[in-house]
Amino acid sequence: MTTVSERPGAPAIEEPPDTGPGVPDSGERHRLTAVQGLAALSLDAMASVAYGPEAVVLVLAAAGGHGLGFTLPVTLAIAALLAVLVASYRQVIAAFPDGGGSYAAAKTHLGRRTGLVAAASLVLDYVLNVAVAVTAGVAALTSAFPGLYGDRLWLCLGVLALITAVNLRGVVDSARAFVVPTAVFVGAILTVVAVGLFRDGPVSTEAAAGHASVLADNTTAVGALLLLKAFAAGCSALTGVEAIANAVPTFRAPRVRRAQRAEVALGALLGVMLIGLSVLISRFGLQPVEGVTVLAQLTDASLGHTWAFYVVQCATVVLLALSANTSFGGLPVLMGLLARDNYLPHVFALKADRQVHRHGVLALAVAGGALLVFSGGDTNTLVPLFAIGVFVGFTLCQTGMVRHWRAAGRPAKALLNGFGAVLTGVAALVVTATKFTAGAWLIVLALPAIVGVFEVVHRAYGRIGEGLGLGRVPEAPRRDHSLVVVPVSGLSRLTCEALTAAVSLGDEVRAVTVTHPDPEDRAAAAALRSAWERWNPGVDLVELPSPTRTVGRPVAAYVRRVYRYHPGTRVTVLIPEVEPAHLWERLLQNQRGAVLAHAVRRDTDAVICRLRFRLPAARELPDPERD
């Protein structure tokens, strides 16, 4: 059992050890180790080094070569913010071991409505991350193979389907599948940085040869606004830092310790890669060009235009495409927490045997697929919308942690989180203002809309709870007279089984059959009456005449008459159905049971019981010749 210290701010948490001899395996083998968590939940953050430094360079290029000289200082500021975020989310993990990250911190310390805003921002970020990651990976692929450009939407949907299928197998299976690509990518980037630091100049510029420079002809001054825009643009490299804190329950015990280790490792690797690449940009005097990524130019300058260059590019393509897995690791857990708090349908809180929130995984896949179709598989349509949601979540989370530390009497930590909240808040405002006409307006509208959906669901559950009297001691149960109604259409073993079950359930049993005025139907009804009298099961057969061919409405009308003339009676409608031995044989059935159940459920308050009678397979039937 997990116990949390009562002292405010105390992160002391005791958790059970790993599963081992004599310790029951309560699903622990389907949870993540620290290394697996790093692979499954950090792909988004890792892949951001492919576009984070480039975002900084493209903004500073407006000031020409002089502006590019500020690449390293801006990156160092981003790295400092990364350190603040890692420290903050490390404490969030300890304070909220059930996961939820920004949502949990904001809800606890800033109020319910603010927590919902944080949750909505995370939902948007995760859904957009899926679409951006897949389209970016496919874009890199079509850059290498232009003939595939016309099929990029189908390629995007195929990659999304593959990632979804892997995650439906379980979070551990997805982590194992992505450990190797993550390790190859990190190793490749660190190799580029390490080798480049020993170069006096670029080994090769072949990748950029023949491509036009994007440096501005009419350069602007390097002012505070330009640096602020570059900082905000580069902060896109920080997306994904929160994923581990959102998905703490997916780690093996001790969950908090493993999640904190994964968070620190992510921050260290991401910081080293970002700073290392920015140092190389300054060292090689790199200038951004059209059609070639900054990372490709750095790889070319450091390793040369050899096989190593293509290894790095391929690793980048794979990791960009797979970085959507971060959303599949974080969003289903967040949706589970929202469902537990009655802000989403409770089905999202259900887990499969492999500790998978399958409904959350499928919902994310559907939403991501819809965005891919909307954008036509074009990355540029989605990128302006990407970072706003996560910056809002960062800001609310750190603001919540400021109140957490102030209540705990830790002003130094409160100051650190407050500084981080200011930086991420400014970044959110700058990105929203500069990208508003490019699509950011959609996020401004979507955030309150999602919060509105949360509130509608919450109110609906509130009404349901009030109607059920949840939280109140109910009155003592009483025994009412019970009547079991059994719809029948003929005599068979199914009829016998249904009446046997009915007399075991209720005080009184009535069999009902719907009759129609057509001549052949009247003959069939007469034959049934005659057979029923010969059988004499001790149960009355009630005929329900109907002028139409429907069967559900007459039965529902009969139940309503029972309630009208005998208001204290508890009515159960027992519907006998055949369960075929083979799945395909269900296509041969007339679905009469489903029609009856729907009509009775819609028009009455009767209890519906569907009795399944399993037919034996052919091999299970007696062989007359053998007997």
XYZ file of C-alpha atoms in Angstrom:
627
model
C 0.000 0.000 0.000
C 1.255 3.472 -0.899
C 1.451 5.885 2.005
C 2.084 9.613 1.717
C 3.350 11.753 4.541
C 0.793 14.105 6.076
C 3.332 16.921 6.351
C 2.778 19.447 3.506
C 5.466 19.232 0.886
C 6.970 16.046 2.260
C 7.718 13.718 -0.665
C 8.237 10.674 1.519
C 6.450 7.841 -0.236
C 6.734 4.181 0.584
C 5.974 1.735 -2.192
C 6.152 -2.021 -2.513
C 9.302 -3.564 -3.912
C 9.517 -5.156 -7.339
C 7.741 -8.369 -7.994
C 9.881 -11.289 -6.970
C 9.781 -14.683 -5.280
C 6.955 -14.756 -2.783
C 5.526 -11.459 -4.035
C 2.379 -11.720 -6.130
C 2.636 -10.399 -9.687
C -0.166 -7.829 -9.638
C 0.512 -6.776 -13.215
C 4.013 -5.456 -12.466
C 5.561 -7.317 -15.378
C 3.306 -5.261 -17.652
C 4.729 -2.006 -16.248
C 7.841 0.003 -17.135
C 11.357 0.081 -15.779
C 13.167 3.428 -15.787
C 14.931 2.643 -19.087
C 11.734 1.403 -20.710
C 9.888 4.474 -19.459
C 12.569 6.679 -20.997
C 12.065 4.912 -24.342
C 8.262 4.820 -24.245
C 7.555 8.304 -22.854
C 10.427 10.516 -24.012
C 10.385 10.047 -27.782
C 8.587 13.365 -28.256
C 11.185 15.276 -26.246
C 14.115 13.406 -27.822
C 12.865 13.984 -31.345
C 12.464 17.698 -30.670
C 16.220 18.210 -31.111
C 15.519 17.702 -34.820
C 13.427 20.899 -34.986
C 14.083 22.846 -31.742
C 17.498 24.319 -32.673
C 16.229 24.932 -36.199
C 13.303 26.943 -34.839
C 15.752 29.207 -32.978
C 18.001 29.636 -36.027
C 15.139 30.487 -38.370
C 13.938 33.294 -36.083
C 17.439 34.722 -35.536
C 18.098 34.565 -39.294
C 15.943 37.700 -39.586
C 18.926 39.589 -38.115
C 21.415 38.030 -40.548
C 24.716 36.499 -39.547
C 24.953 38.738 -36.489
C 21.644 37.372 -35.205
C 22.843 33.775 -35.582
C 25.577 34.564 -33.075
C 22.903 34.583 -30.359
C 21.955 30.952 -31.014
C 24.015 29.594 -28.113
C 22.814 32.165 -25.506
C 19.183 31.544 -26.457
C 19.736 27.777 -26.279
C 21.375 28.102 -22.873
C 18.284 29.983 -21.659
C 16.110 27.158 -22.997
C 18.363 24.616 -21.272
C 18.025 26.551 -18.012
C 14.243 26.436 -18.360
C 14.542 22.693 -19.091
C 16.407 22.238 -15.799
C 13.670 24.121 -13.964
C 10.976 22.000 -15.606
C 12.753 18.740 -14.817
C 13.191 19.771 -11.170
C 9.541 20.824 -11.036
C 8.160 17.655 -12.599
C 10.411 15.542 -10.412
C 8.612 17.041 -7.429
C 5.244 16.665 -9.180
C 5.973 12.932 -9.539
C 6.609 12.679 -5.788
C 3.580 14.759 -4.841
C 1.193 13.008 -7.254
C 2.214 9.349 -7.609
C -1.119 8.525 -9.253
C -0.074 10.537 -12.306
C -1.798 13.480 -13.912
C 1.155 15.887 -13.916
C -0.041 19.399 -14.703
C -3.689 18.439 -14.227
C -3.121 16.995 -10.754
C -0.907 19.885 -9.598
C -3.225 22.598 -10.938
C -6.382 20.928 -9.597
C -4.925 20.492 -6.115
C -3.302 23.881 -5.680
C -5.148 26.224 -8.079
C -8.679 24.879 -8.017
C -10.898 22.575 -10.021
C -11.528 24.868 -13.013
C -7.832 25.689 -13.440
C -7.053 21.980 -13.295
C -9.498 21.406 -16.137
C -7.748 24.073 -18.227
C -4.442 22.271 -17.635
C -6.034 18.956 -18.577
C -7.527 20.439 -21.745
C -4.154 21.882 -22.739
C -2.532 18.490 -22.255
C -5.227 16.756 -24.301
C -4.633 19.197 -27.167
C -0.875 18.819 -26.895
C -0.994 15.031 -26.955
C -3.380 14.841 -29.900
C -1.391 17.405 -31.897
C 1.853 15.637 -31.007
C 0.561 12.460 -32.644
C -0.278 14.273 -35.870
C 2.882 16.412 -35.938
C 5.200 13.515 -35.125
C 3.763 11.243 -37.788
C 3.668 13.930 -40.481
C 7.219 15.079 -39.649
C 8.544 11.539 -39.918
C 6.761 10.918 -43.202
C 7.933 14.324 -44.494
C 11.535 13.323 -43.820
C 10.890 10.043 -45.644
C 9.348 11.715 -48.690
C 12.266 14.166 -48.789
C 14.570 11.206 -49.320
C 12.138 9.453 -51.703
C 10.163 12.169 -53.565
C 8.122 9.566 -55.444
C 6.196 8.837 -52.230
C 5.046 12.441 -51.757
C 1.656 11.877 -53.357
C 0.931 9.025 -50.934
C 2.010 10.861 -47.777
C -1.470 10.831 -46.203
C -1.778 7.048 -46.549
C 1.768 6.657 -45.207
C 0.825 8.805 -42.194
C -2.283 6.734 -41.498
C -0.267 3.520 -41.868
C 2.345 4.685 -39.332
C -0.429 5.746 -36.943
C -2.109 2.339 -37.268
C 1.204 0.587 -36.543
C 1.890 2.629 -33.398
C -1.691 2.118 -32.213
C -1.433 -1.651 -32.670
C 1.818 -1.782 -30.698
C 0.306 0.207 -27.816
C -2.793 -1.981 -27.708
C -0.427 -4.856 -26.948
C 0.674 -3.098 -23.772
C 2.909 -0.298 -22.558
C 5.825 -2.683 -21.944
C 5.637 -4.082 -25.465
C 5.659 -0.568 -26.908
C 8.659 0.355 -24.744
C 10.591 -2.705 -25.861
C 9.812 -1.944 -29.493
C 11.125 1.625 -29.184
C 14.222 1.100 -27.001
C 16.495 0.364 -29.978
C 15.361 3.306 -32.179
C 15.717 5.662 -29.201
C 19.193 4.395 -28.366
C 20.313 4.650 -32.004
C 19.038 8.211 -32.324
C 20.576 9.438 -29.055
C 23.859 7.722 -29.909
C 23.845 9.259 -33.384
C 23.239 12.818 -32.105
C 25.858 12.495 -29.374
C 28.323 11.198 -31.977
C 27.642 14.197 -34.216
C 28.264 16.540 -31.269
C 31.378 14.736 -29.995
C 33.035 14.482 -33.419
C 32.066 18.031 -34.349
C 33.746 19.460 -31.255
C 37.102 18.176 -32.558
C 36.612 19.759 -35.993
C 38.153 23.111 -36.828
C 35.605 23.573 -39.592
C 32.944 21.690 -41.498
C 34.115 18.485 -43.178
C 31.469 18.767 -45.883
C 28.824 21.237 -47.046
C 27.429 18.998 -49.759
C 24.012 18.733 -48.125
C 23.474 22.511 -48.358
C 25.100 22.957 -51.766
C 22.758 24.451 -54.335
C 20.138 25.494 -51.776
C 19.191 29.130 -51.266
C 20.016 30.741 -47.931
C 17.114 31.943 -45.795
C 19.110 34.756 -44.166
C 17.205 38.021 -44.438
C 18.567 40.552 -46.936
C 17.262 43.514 -44.960
C 18.491 42.416 -41.557
C 16.821 43.688 -38.431
C 18.441 44.651 -35.172
C 18.887 42.003 -32.507
C 16.471 43.341 -29.962
C 14.685 41.912 -26.957
C 11.588 41.082 -29.007
C 13.568 39.049 -31.543
C 15.379 37.155 -28.799
C 12.067 36.545 -27.042
C 10.552 35.172 -30.253
C 13.592 32.929 -30.757
C 13.335 31.702 -27.171
C 9.617 30.971 -27.541
C 10.183 29.163 -30.845
C 13.014 27.085 -29.405
C 10.899 26.079 -26.433
C 9.137 23.687 -28.816
C 12.073 21.419 -27.944
C 10.640 21.123 -24.419
C 7.393 19.457 -25.475
C 7.169 15.993 -23.995
C 9.011 16.799 -20.759
C 5.741 16.424 -18.849
C 4.821 12.987 -20.234
C 6.632 10.979 -17.545
C 4.885 12.857 -14.712
C 1.536 12.202 -16.386
C 2.124 8.448 -16.591
C 3.660 7.541 -13.205
C 1.224 4.598 -12.683
C 2.675 2.849 -15.732
C 6.051 2.373 -13.974
C 7.001 -0.620 -11.886
C 7.268 -0.257 -8.136
C 8.822 1.740 -6.636
C 6.999 3.918 -9.179
C 8.010 7.354 -7.915
C 11.710 6.547 -7.816
C 11.723 4.983 -11.284
C 9.719 7.846 -12.797
C 12.026 10.439 -11.211
C 15.088 8.663 -12.602
C 13.548 8.611 -16.066
C 12.675 12.328 -15.807
C 16.213 13.299 -14.777
C 17.747 11.126 -17.496
C 15.477 12.739 -20.074
C 16.441 16.229 -18.945
C 20.162 15.428 -18.961
C 20.158 13.826 -22.418
C 17.945 16.509 -23.954
C 20.006 19.345 -22.441
C 23.313 17.881 -23.638
C 21.986 17.379 -27.159
C 20.466 20.870 -27.424
C 23.538 22.672 -26.096
C 25.889 20.484 -28.130
C 24.057 21.162 -31.395
C 23.929 24.917 -30.722
C 27.680 24.937 -30.049
C 28.236 23.284 -33.414
C 25.984 25.849 -35.117
C 28.209 28.631 -33.797
C 31.431 26.670 -34.392
C 30.677 25.936 -38.054
C 29.020 29.292 -38.761
C 25.989 27.460 -40.070
C 23.459 29.368 -42.149
C 19.956 27.947 -42.630
C 19.004 27.081 -46.217
C 15.771 26.080 -47.905
C 14.981 22.379 -48.178
C 17.702 21.106 -45.804
C 17.288 20.808 -42.053
C 19.789 22.320 -39.659
C 20.407 18.867 -38.192
C 21.265 17.503 -41.637
C 23.761 20.333 -42.205
C 25.375 19.730 -38.813
C 25.659 15.997 -39.496
C 27.210 16.719 -42.891
C 29.676 19.191 -41.377
C 30.637 16.867 -38.511
C 30.683 13.393 -40.095
C 30.943 14.201 -43.799
C 28.592 13.147 -46.575
C 29.219 9.451 -45.955
C 27.188 6.446 -44.802
C 27.214 7.935 -41.284
C 25.269 10.920 -42.616
C 22.514 8.640 -43.883
C 22.455 6.636 -40.643
C 21.736 9.806 -38.673
C 19.060 10.870 -41.161
C 17.367 7.470 -41.069
C 17.467 7.408 -37.260
C 15.875 10.874 -37.241
C 13.119 9.776 -39.625
C 12.298 6.725 -37.515
C 12.307 8.567 -34.199
C 10.214 11.447 -35.517
C 7.606 9.004 -36.738
C 7.653 7.012 -33.506
C 7.680 10.030 -31.186
C 3.893 9.894 -31.354
C 4.248 7.068 -28.824
C 4.749 9.663 -26.078
C 1.096 10.627 -26.461
C -0.005 6.996 -26.320
C 1.889 6.615 -23.052
C 0.581 9.789 -21.392
C -2.879 10.694 -22.682
C -4.701 7.405 -21.868
C -3.484 7.656 -18.249
C -4.622 11.293 -18.053
C -8.005 10.349 -19.534
C -8.272 7.605 -16.920
C -7.739 10.160 -14.150
C -10.299 12.513 -15.679
C -12.771 9.625 -15.909
C -12.117 8.765 -12.260
C -12.960 12.382 -11.381
C -16.169 12.190 -13.481
C -14.977 14.566 -16.215
C -14.864 11.914 -18.949
C -16.932 8.746 -19.505
C -15.932 6.046 -17.014
C -15.037 3.671 -19.830
C -11.718 5.537 -20.164
C -10.751 4.429 -16.638
C -10.954 0.733 -17.539
C -7.734 -1.239 -18.007
C -7.089 -4.377 -19.996
C -5.064 -7.304 -18.687
C -1.821 -5.747 -19.926
C -2.408 -2.511 -17.966
C -3.608 -0.772 -21.140
C -6.261 1.939 -21.227
C -7.492 0.609 -24.550
C -10.375 3.034 -24.937
C -7.995 5.955 -24.403
C -5.536 4.522 -26.947
C -8.293 4.094 -29.535
C -9.737 7.555 -28.866
C -6.294 9.119 -29.364
C -5.798 7.151 -32.590
C -9.154 8.334 -33.956
C -8.481 11.983 -33.029
C -4.958 11.841 -34.482
C -6.244 10.222 -37.662
C -8.872 12.947 -38.050
C -6.173 15.628 -37.757
C -4.040 13.835 -40.339
C -6.944 13.751 -42.768
C -7.750 17.410 -42.036
C -4.153 18.502 -42.691
C -3.640 16.182 -45.664
C -0.474 14.894 -44.008
C 1.155 18.354 -44.138
C 3.386 19.193 -41.158
C 3.304 22.971 -41.691
C -0.462 23.021 -41.167
C -0.091 21.555 -37.670
C 3.192 22.895 -36.278
C 1.863 26.410 -35.396
C -0.702 24.752 -33.113
C 1.696 22.371 -31.414
C 3.511 24.091 -28.554
C 0.766 26.366 -27.166
C -1.051 23.658 -25.229
C 2.039 22.333 -23.508
C 3.199 25.847 -22.509
C -0.160 26.467 -20.852
C 0.223 23.170 -18.993
C 3.789 24.042 -17.958
C 2.701 27.423 -16.625
C -0.242 26.132 -14.609
C 1.767 23.220 -13.220
C 4.601 25.404 -11.996
C 2.216 28.004 -10.605
C 0.558 25.213 -8.652
C 3.939 24.044 -7.365
C 4.687 27.607 -6.191
C 1.676 27.382 -3.886
C 2.760 23.865 -2.913
C 6.208 25.053 -1.769
C 4.892 28.181 -0.069
C 2.542 26.055 2.009
C 5.477 23.780 2.839
C 7.647 26.744 3.890
C 10.220 26.287 1.080
C 10.582 29.797 -0.453
C 13.687 28.938 -2.517
C 11.892 26.180 -4.404
C 8.810 28.369 -4.763
C 10.996 31.076 -6.332
C 12.484 28.575 -8.779
C 9.085 27.345 -9.909
C 7.772 30.906 -10.067
C 10.630 31.890 -12.382
C 9.856 28.910 -14.601
C 6.138 29.780 -14.647
C 6.947 33.313 -15.817
C 9.189 32.025 -18.616
C 6.722 29.433 -19.894
C 3.820 31.871 -19.546
C 5.669 34.458 -21.625
C 6.515 31.758 -24.179
C 2.846 30.764 -24.411
C 1.769 34.376 -24.964
C 4.486 35.051 -27.569
C 3.749 31.882 -29.554
C -0.001 32.527 -29.435
C 0.412 36.147 -30.572
C 2.896 35.419 -33.363
C 1.043 32.338 -34.659
C -2.532 33.523 -34.075
C -3.426 34.014 -37.730
C -1.515 30.839 -38.690
C -3.895 28.625 -36.737
C -3.314 29.443 -33.076
C -6.838 30.911 -32.954
C -8.095 27.343 -33.204
C -6.337 26.448 -29.941
C -7.737 29.575 -28.266
C -11.228 28.341 -29.150
C -10.558 24.645 -28.521
C -9.297 25.047 -24.942
C -12.534 26.466 -23.479
C -14.566 24.070 -25.651
C -12.820 21.040 -24.153
C -13.230 22.452 -20.646
C -16.916 22.860 -21.469
C -17.145 19.190 -22.440
C -15.531 18.223 -19.128
C -18.097 20.299 -17.248
C -21.047 18.818 -19.166
C -19.878 15.271 -18.407
C -19.296 16.170 -14.753
C -22.783 17.632 -14.375
C -24.287 14.561 -16.029
C -22.527 12.262 -13.554
C -23.664 14.567 -10.752
C -27.289 14.146 -11.808
C -26.841 10.390 -12.081
C -25.259 10.240 -8.634
C -28.056 12.336 -7.143
C -30.667 10.099 -8.716
C -28.936 6.988 -7.368
C -28.477 8.520 -3.931
C -24.731 7.933 -3.956
C -23.109 8.735 -0.644
C -26.331 8.234 1.304
C -27.466 5.153 3.242
C -30.431 3.674 1.308
C -33.606 2.360 2.906
C -33.828 -1.314 3.839
C -34.545 -3.672 0.899
C -38.028 -5.192 0.662
C -39.469 -8.171 -1.143
C -42.038 -7.433 -3.862
C -44.131 -9.880 -5.834
C -42.112 -10.865 -8.905
C -43.354 -11.780 -12.355
C -41.121 -13.264 -15.056
C -42.322 -12.777 -18.629
C -40.861 -15.205 -21.199
C -41.439 -14.402 -24.897
C -41.716 -17.638 -26.933
C -42.404 -18.454 -30.576
C -42.424 -22.254 -30.489
C -41.593 -25.360 -28.456
C -37.973 -26.473 -28.232
C -35.207 -27.197 -25.742
C -34.638 -23.428 -25.679
C -38.229 -22.894 -24.458
C -37.783 -25.540 -21.763
C -34.493 -24.006 -20.559
C -36.064 -20.534 -20.468
C -39.076 -21.630 -18.393
C -36.848 -23.632 -16.043
C -34.765 -20.514 -15.406
C -37.887 -18.359 -15.067
C -39.577 -20.494 -12.404
C -36.309 -20.395 -10.481
C -36.261 -16.584 -10.559
C -39.791 -15.359 -9.894
C -42.948 -15.984 -7.916
C -45.031 -16.088 -11.084
C -44.113 -16.932 -14.686
C -46.046 -16.152 -17.855
C -45.066 -17.134 -21.367
C -46.142 -14.673 -24.065
C -46.289 -15.066 -27.824
C -47.065 -12.390 -30.406
C -49.706 -13.361 -32.995
C -50.502 -11.701 -36.324
C -53.759 -11.691 -38.378
C -52.312 -13.284 -41.510
C -53.722 -16.765 -42.276
C -50.395 -18.561 -42.017
C -49.647 -16.791 -38.712
C -53.051 -17.773 -37.300
C -52.342 -21.386 -38.217
C -48.943 -21.243 -36.520
C -50.521 -19.718 -33.382
C -53.150 -22.458 -33.264
C -50.471 -25.126 -33.612
C -48.494 -23.555 -30.751
C -51.595 -23.484 -28.492
C -52.291 -27.133 -29.202
C -48.688 -28.163 -28.564
C -48.575 -26.061 -25.377
C -51.686 -27.773 -23.995
C -50.228 -31.224 -24.706
C -46.905 -30.254 -23.112
C -48.612 -28.641 -20.079
C -45.503 -27.043 -18.481
C -47.534 -25.484 -15.654
C -47.028 -21.976 -17.114
C -49.791 -19.955 -18.781
C -49.341 -18.977 -22.432
C -50.591 -15.447 -23.146
C -51.264 -14.443 -26.753
C -50.503 -10.833 -27.686
C -52.281 -9.947 -30.951
C -50.508 -7.391 -33.116
C -51.694 -5.918 -36.429
C -48.095 -5.393 -37.564
C -45.116 -7.711 -37.879
C -43.330 -6.182 -34.877
C -42.581 -8.279 -31.780
C -40.979 -5.777 -29.386
C -43.809 -3.273 -28.979
C -46.534 -5.814 -28.067
C -44.341 -7.303 -25.326
C -43.476 -3.834 -23.990
C -47.176 -2.876 -24.021
C -48.029 -6.030 -22.069
C -45.415 -5.172 -19.429
C -46.861 -1.658 -19.127
C -50.337 -3.150 -18.551
C -48.920 -5.336 -15.774
C -47.456 -2.239 -14.089
C -50.737 -0.363 -14.481
C -52.949 -3.064 -12.931
C -50.370 -4.450 -10.461
C -48.117 -1.478 -9.521
C -46.196 -3.322 -6.794
C -44.973 -6.091 -9.101
C -41.335 -6.499 -10.082
C -41.303 -7.572 -13.740
C -38.397 -9.400 -15.368
C -38.444 -10.123 -19.107
C -36.359 -13.236 -19.738
C -35.372 -13.444 -23.409
C -34.048 -16.865 -24.484
C -31.405 -16.797 -27.221
C -29.306 -19.380 -29.018
C -25.517 -19.162 -28.694
C -24.103 -20.858 -31.833
C -21.000 -22.993 -31.585
C -19.274 -20.969 -34.333
C -18.966 -17.212 -34.660
C -20.026 -17.133 -38.320
C -23.298 -18.891 -37.456
C -24.474 -15.748 -35.662
C -25.086 -14.287 -39.111
C -27.846 -16.886 -39.541
C -29.857 -15.594 -36.582
C -32.744 -13.136 -36.869
C -31.580 -10.950 -33.930
C -35.057 -11.225 -32.387
C -33.604 -11.090 -28.871
C -31.824 -7.795 -29.482
C -35.007 -6.242 -30.944
C -37.064 -7.374 -27.952
C -34.498 -6.145 -25.436
C -34.301 -2.727 -27.106
C -38.084 -2.256 -27.145
C -38.568 -3.328 -23.514
C -35.625 -1.248 -22.294
C -36.868 1.828 -24.154
C -40.524 1.704 -23.104
C -40.540 0.090 -19.635
C -38.602 -0.201 -16.374
C -38.599 -4.003 -16.446
C -35.436 -5.954 -15.726
C -34.089 -7.587 -18.883
C -32.441 -10.994 -18.649
C -31.005 -12.513 -21.827
C -30.594 -16.252 -21.395
C -27.908 -17.675 -23.698
C -28.412 -21.347 -24.652
C -25.167 -22.706 -26.076
C -25.533 -25.124 -28.956
C -23.001 -27.945 -28.968
C -20.501 -28.172 -31.815
C -20.921 -30.942 -34.376
C -18.163 -33.004 -32.755
C -19.996 -32.817 -29.405
C -23.273 -34.226 -30.747
C -23.976 -37.968 -30.233
C -23.344 -40.210 -33.218
C -26.444 -42.429 -33.782
C -24.492 -44.968 -35.827
C -21.777 -45.301 -33.182
C -24.320 -45.507 -30.356
